[in-house]
Amino acid sequence: MVPVAMRITREILLVDDNPADSDLTREVLAASSHPNHVTTLLDGEAAIALLRRTGPYGTARRPDLIILDLNLPRIDGRAVLAEIKTDPELNQIPVVIFSTSHSAQEVARCYELGANCYLRKPVSLSEFFSAVQSLDEFWIGFASLPKQEI
Amino acid sequence: MNNFSVLDILLVEDDKDDLELTLHALRREHLANNIFAVRDGEEALEFLYCTGRYADRAGSQQPRLVLLDLKLPKVNGLEVLERIKNDPRTRAIPIVILTSSKEECDLVTSYHFGANSYIQKPVDFDQFRNVIKNAGLYWMVINQLPLSNPADAAMAAGKP
């Protein structure tokens, strides 16, 4: 039994320049029991433009959740994270870092910058599926997210 | 036990039933070996900053995760959260808010103050246990925490 308010379609912003990874992530989210709409962007500059609604993103919907890769073209993921978390208009949006980096220093640095959590991208297909399912189940299924104005 | 007995979770909860239930759910699923519980916001801050009752505690042993209730005696949860996230010594410690509050402003303010996540406690006993189980699994097993193992904890403690 899920309250009606929780069945709203969640807007997820996926920022990942690797098409194989983003396709797979979208595939898992498309199969989710929690309604969602995923916008995929390939670089950090576009992500910031969407969040600030500049350029072609003037009418973009604010995401409820951001899934952010770290190594991105133009503006890298760490800089995107820092931009989001130092902007009072944006810093309430949870940012899930989803990266292949296994370095403990990298993980610690992301938390310092305000990352909400850090998931390692698994190499194997089944573990990748499972990681995205867990992300969806926790963040969309169990956690409460701030309401975003359209 | 190894030499560095890493604290997995600091649980800040004043309600006795919620405290027992949370501890039980986490331990039963083997999601955290070492959990320390404090009963109000003042005690949480004393614990984290090794003052007052915890003046003799080693500050190098910080929790890998904090589960924080909002409605707490003495110092409320939002103030505890703000203090932790505004202090460079403790900013990176993940804080998951675990509250019965249904106020949208508590939710938004928590994320603005830097809460890593926000979970509403279900009233139903089984649902509550299920939420704790899922949150524990996600944060302690699937997610990477800043302090991932005792060696990392020791290394982080050596930093100024």
Coordinates of N, CA, C and O in Angstrom, one line a residue, chain B residues 51-148:
Chain B
T51 N 33.3 16.3 23.9 CA 33.2 17.3 25.0 C 32.2 16.7 26.1 O 31.6 15.6 25.9
G52 N 32.1 17.4 27.2 CA 31.1 17.0 28.2 C 31.3 15.6 28.7 O 32.4 15.2 29.0
R53 N 30.2 14.8 28.6 CA 30.3 13.4 29.0 C 31.3 12.6 28.2 O 31.7 11.5 28.6
Y54 N 31.6 13.1 27.0 CA 32.5 12.3 26.1 C 33.9 12.9 25.9 O 34.6 12.7 25.0
A55 N 34.3 13.7 26.9 CA 35.6 14.4 26.8 C 36.8 13.5 26.7 O 37.8 13.8 26.1
D56 N 36.6 12.3 27.2 CA 37.7 11.3 27.2 C 37.7 10.4 25.9 O 38.6 9.6 25.7
R57 N 36.7 10.6 25.1 CA 36.6 9.8 23.9 C 37.6 10.2 22.9 O 37.9 11.3 22.7
A58 N 38.1 9.2 22.1 CA 39.1 9.5 21.0 C 38.3 10.0 19.8 O 37.5 9.4 19.2
G59 N 38.6 11.3 19.5 CA 37.9 12.0 18.4 C 38.2 11.3 17.0 O 37.5 11.6 16.1
S60 N 39.2 10.5 17.0 CA 39.6 9.8 15.7 C 38.5 8.8 15.4 O 38.4 8.4 14.2
Q61 N 37.8 8.3 16.4 CA 36.8 7.3 16.1 C 35.4 7.9 15.9 O 34.6 7.9 16.7
Q62 N 35.3 8.4 14.6 CA 34.0 9.0 14.3 C 33.1 7.9 13.7 O 33.6 6.9 13.1
P63 N 31.8 8.1 13.8 CA 30.9 7.1 13.2 C 30.9 7.1 11.6 O 31.2 8.2 11.1
R64 N 30.7 6.0 11.0 CA 30.7 6.0 9.5 C 29.4 6.5 9.0 O 29.3 7.0 7.9
L65 N 28.3 6.5 9.9 CA 27.0 7.0 9.5 C 26.3 7.5 10.7 O 26.4 6.9 11.8
V66 N 25.5 8.5 10.6 CA 24.7 9.0 11.7 C 23.2 8.9 11.3 O 22.8 9.3 10.2
L67 N 22.4 8.2 12.1 CA 21.0 8.2 12.0 C 20.4 9.1 13.0 O 20.5 9.0 14.2
L68 N 19.7 10.2 12.5 CA 19.4 11.3 13.3 C 17.9 11.6 13.3 O 17.3 11.8 12.2
D69 N 17.3 11.5 14.5 CA 15.9 11.9 14.6 C 15.8 13.4 14.7 O 16.8 14.1 14.9
L70 N 14.7 14.0 14.4 CA 14.6 15.5 14.4 C 14.0 16.1 15.7 O 14.6 17.1 16.2
K71 N 13.0 15.5 16.2 CA 12.4 16.0 17.4 C 13.1 15.4 18.6 O 12.8 14.3 19.1
L72 N 14.1 16.2 19.1 CA 15.0 15.7 20.2 C 15.0 16.6 21.3 O 14.8 17.8 21.1
P73 N 15.1 16.1 22.6 CA 15.3 17.0 23.7 C 16.6 17.8 23.7 O 17.5 17.4 23.0
K74 N 16.6 18.9 24.4 CA 17.8 19.8 24.6 C 18.2 20.5 23.3 O 18.1 21.7 23.2
V75 N 18.8 19.8 22.4 CA 19.2 20.4 21.1 C 18.4 19.6 20.0 O 18.6 18.4 19.9
N76 N 17.7 20.3 19.2 CA 16.9 19.6 18.2 C 17.7 19.1 17.0 O 18.9 19.5 16.8
G77 N 17.2 18.1 16.3 CA 17.9 17.4 15.2 C 18.4 18.4 14.1 O 19.5 18.2 13.6
L78 N 17.6 19.4 13.8 CA 18.0 20.3 12.7 C 19.3 21.0 13.1 O 20.2 21.3 12.3
E79 N 19.3 21.4 14.4 CA 20.5 22.2 14.9 C 21.7 21.3 14.9 O 22.8 21.7 14.6
V80 N 21.5 20.0 15.3 CA 22.6 19.0 15.3 C 23.2 18.9 13.9 O 24.4 18.9 13.7
L81 N 22.2 18.7 13.0 CA 22.6 18.6 11.6 C 23.4 19.8 11.1 O 24.4 19.6 10.4
E82 N 22.9 21.0 11.4 CA 23.5 22.2 10.9 C 25.0 22.3 11.4 O 25.9 22.6 10.7
R83 N 25.1 22.0 12.7 CA 26.4 22.0 13.4 C 27.4 21.1 12.7 O 28.5 21.4 12.4
I84 N 26.9 19.8 12.5 CA 27.8 18.8 11.9 C 28.2 19.2 10.5 O 29.4 19.1 10.1
K85 N 27.3 19.7 9.7 CA 27.6 20.0 8.3 C 28.3 21.3 8.1 O 28.9 21.6 7.0
N86 N 28.3 22.2 9.1 CA 29.1 23.4 9.0 C 30.5 23.3 9.6 O 31.2 24.3 9.5
D87 N 30.8 22.2 10.1 CA 32.1 22.0 10.7 C 33.0 21.1 9.8 O 32.6 20.0 9.6
P88 N 34.1 21.7 9.4 CA 35.0 20.9 8.4 C 35.4 19.5 9.0 O 35.7 18.6 8.3
R89 N 35.5 19.4 10.4 CA 35.9 18.2 11.0 C 34.9 17.1 10.8 O 35.2 15.9 10.8
T90 N 33.6 17.4 10.7 CA 32.5 16.4 10.6 C 31.7 16.5 9.4 O 30.8 15.6 9.2
R91 N 31.9 17.4 8.5 CA 31.1 17.7 7.3 C 30.8 16.4 6.5 O 29.8 16.2 6.0
A92 N 31.9 15.6 6.3 CA 31.8 14.4 5.4 C 31.0 13.2 6.0 O 30.7 12.3 5.3
I93 N 30.7 13.3 7.3 CA 30.0 12.2 7.9 C 28.6 12.1 7.4 O 27.9 13.1 7.5
P94 N 28.2 11.0 6.7 CA 26.8 11.0 6.2 C 25.8 11.0 7.3 O 25.9 10.3 8.3
I95 N 24.8 11.9 7.1 CA 23.7 12.0 8.1 C 22.4 11.6 7.4 O 22.0 12.2 6.5
V96 N 21.7 10.6 7.9 CA 20.4 10.2 7.4 C 19.4 10.5 8.4 O 19.5 10.1 9.6
I97 N 18.5 11.4 8.0 CA 17.4 11.8 9.0 C 16.3 10.7 9.0 O 15.9 10.2 8.0
L98 N 16.0 10.3 10.2 CA 15.0 9.3 10.4 C 13.9 9.9 11.4 O 14.2 10.0 12.6
T99 N 12.8 10.3 10.8 CA 11.9 11.1 11.6 C 10.4 10.7 11.3 O 10.1 10.2 10.3
S100 N 9.6 11.0 12.3 CA 8.1 10.8 12.1 C 7.5 12.1 11.5 O 6.3 12.1 11.2
S101 N 8.3 13.2 11.4 CA 7.8 14.4 10.9 C 7.3 14.3 9.5 O 7.9 13.7 8.6
K102 N 6.1 14.9 9.2 CA 5.6 14.9 7.9 C 5.6 16.3 7.3 O 5.0 16.6 6.3
E103 N 6.3 17.2 8.0 CA 6.3 18.6 7.6 C 7.2 18.8 6.4 O 8.4 18.4 6.5
E104 N 6.7 19.3 5.3 CA 7.5 19.6 4.1 C 8.7 20.5 4.5 O 9.8 20.3 3.9
C105 N 8.5 21.4 5.4 CA 9.6 22.3 5.7 C 10.8 21.6 6.4 O 11.9 22.0 6.2
D106 N 10.5 20.6 7.2 CA 11.5 19.8 7.9 C 12.4 19.1 6.8 O 13.6 19.0 6.9
L107 N 11.6 18.5 5.8 CA 12.3 17.8 4.7 C 13.2 18.7 3.9 O 14.4 18.4 3.7
V108 N 12.7 19.8 3.5 CA 13.4 20.8 2.6 C 14.6 21.4 3.4 O 15.7 21.4 2.9
T109 N 14.3 21.8 4.7 CA 15.4 22.4 5.5 C 16.5 21.3 5.7 O 17.7 21.7 5.7
S110 N 16.2 20.1 6.0 CA 17.2 19.1 6.2 C 18.1 18.9 5.0 O 19.3 18.9 5.1
Y111 N 17.5 18.9 3.8 CA 18.4 18.7 2.6 C 19.2 20.0 2.4 O 20.4 19.9 2.0
H112 N 18.6 21.2 2.6 CA 19.4 22.4 2.5 C 20.5 22.5 3.5 O 21.6 23.0 3.2
F113 N 20.4 21.9 4.7 CA 21.4 21.9 5.7 C 22.5 20.8 5.4 O 23.5 20.7 6.1
G114 N 22.2 20.0 4.4 CA 23.2 19.0 4.0 C 23.0 17.6 4.4 O 23.9 16.8 4.4
A115 N 21.7 17.3 4.9 CA 21.4 15.9 5.2 C 21.6 15.1 4.0 O 21.3 15.5 2.8
N116 N 22.2 13.9 4.2 CA 22.5 13.0 3.0 C 21.2 12.3 2.5 O 21.1 12.0 1.4
S117 N 20.3 12.0 3.5 CA 19.0 11.5 3.0 C 18.0 11.8 4.1 O 18.3 12.1 5.3
Y118 N 16.7 11.5 3.8 CA 15.6 11.8 4.7 C 14.6 10.7 4.6 O 14.1 10.4 3.5
I119 N 14.3 10.1 5.7 CA 13.4 9.0 5.7 C 12.3 9.2 6.7 O 12.6 9.5 7.9
Q120 N 11.1 9.1 6.3 CA 9.9 9.2 7.2 C 9.7 7.8 7.9 O 9.5 6.8 7.2
K121 N 9.6 7.8 9.2 CA 9.3 6.5 9.9 C 7.9 6.1 9.7 O 7.0 6.9 10.0
P122 N 7.7 4.9 9.2 CA 6.3 4.5 9.1 C 5.8 4.2 10.6 O 6.6 3.8 11.4
V123 N 4.5 4.3 10.8 CA 3.9 4.0 12.1 C 3.8 2.5 12.3 O 4.1 2.0 13.4
D124 N 3.5 1.8 11.2 CA 3.3 0.3 11.3 C 4.7 -0.4 11.6 O 5.7 -0.1 11.0
F125 N 4.6 -1.3 12.6 CA 5.8 -2.0 13.1 C 6.6 -2.7 12.0 O 7.8 -2.5 11.8
D126 N 5.9 -3.5 11.1 CA 6.6 -4.2 10.1 C 7.2 -3.3 9.0 O 8.2 -3.6 8.5
Q127 N 6.4 -2.3 8.7 CA 6.9 -1.3 7.7 C 8.1 -0.6 8.2 O 9.1 -0.4 7.5
F128 N 8.1 -0.2 9.5 CA 9.3 0.4 10.1 C 10.5 -0.5 10.0 O 11.6 0.0 9.6
R129 N 10.3 -1.7 10.3 CA 11.4 -2.7 10.3 C 12.0 -2.8 8.8 O 13.2 -2.9 8.6
N130 N 11.0 -2.9 7.9 CA 11.4 -3.0 6.5 C 12.2 -1.8 6.0 O 13.2 -1.9 5.3
V131 N 11.8 -0.6 6.5 CA 12.5 0.7 6.1 C 13.9 0.7 6.6 O 14.9 1.0 5.9
I132 N 14.0 0.3 7.9 CA 15.4 0.2 8.5 C 16.2 -0.8 7.8 O 17.4 -0.5 7.6
K133 N 15.7 -1.9 7.5 CA 16.4 -3.0 6.8 C 16.9 -2.4 5.5 O 18.1 -2.6 5.1
N134 N 16.0 -1.8 4.7 CA 16.4 -1.3 3.4 C 17.5 -0.2 3.5 O 18.5 -0.2 2.8
A135 N 17.2 0.7 4.4 CA 18.1 1.9 4.6 C 19.5 1.4 5.0 O 20.5 1.8 4.5
G136 N 19.5 0.4 6.0 CA 20.8 -0.1 6.5 C 21.5 -0.8 5.4 O 22.7 -0.7 5.2
L137 N 20.8 -1.6 4.6 CA 21.5 -2.3 3.5 C 22.0 -1.3 2.5 O 23.2 -1.5 2.0
Y138 N 21.3 -0.3 2.1 CA 21.7 0.7 1.1 C 22.9 1.4 1.6 O 23.9 1.5 1.0
W139 N 22.9 2.0 2.9 CA 23.9 2.8 3.4 C 25.2 2.1 3.8 O 26.3 2.5 3.6
M140 N 25.0 0.9 4.4 CA 26.1 0.2 5.0 C 26.8 -0.8 4.0 O 28.0 -1.1 4.1
V141 N 26.0 -1.3 3.0 CA 26.5 -2.3 2.1 C 26.7 -1.9 0.7 O 27.8 -2.0 0.1
I142 N 25.7 -1.3 0.1 CA 25.7 -0.9 -1.3 C 26.5 0.4 -1.5 O 27.3 0.5 -2.4
N143 N 26.2 1.3 -0.7 CA 26.8 2.7 -0.8 C 28.3 2.7 -0.3 O 28.6 1.9 0.6
Q144 N 29.1 3.5 -0.9 CA 30.5 3.7 -0.4 C 30.4 4.8 0.7 O 30.0 5.9 0.4
L145 N 30.9 4.5 1.9 CA 31.0 5.5 2.9 C 32.4 6.2 2.9 O 33.3 5.5 2.5
P146 N 32.5 7.4 3.4 CA 33.8 8.0 3.4 C 34.8 7.2 4.3 O 36.0 7.1 3.9
L147 N 34.4 6.6 5.3 CA 35.3 5.7 6.1 C 34.9 4.3 5.8 O 33.9 3.8 6.3
S148 N 35.6 3.7 4.8 CA 35.2 2.4 4.3 C 35.7 1.2 5.1 O 35.1 0.2 5.2

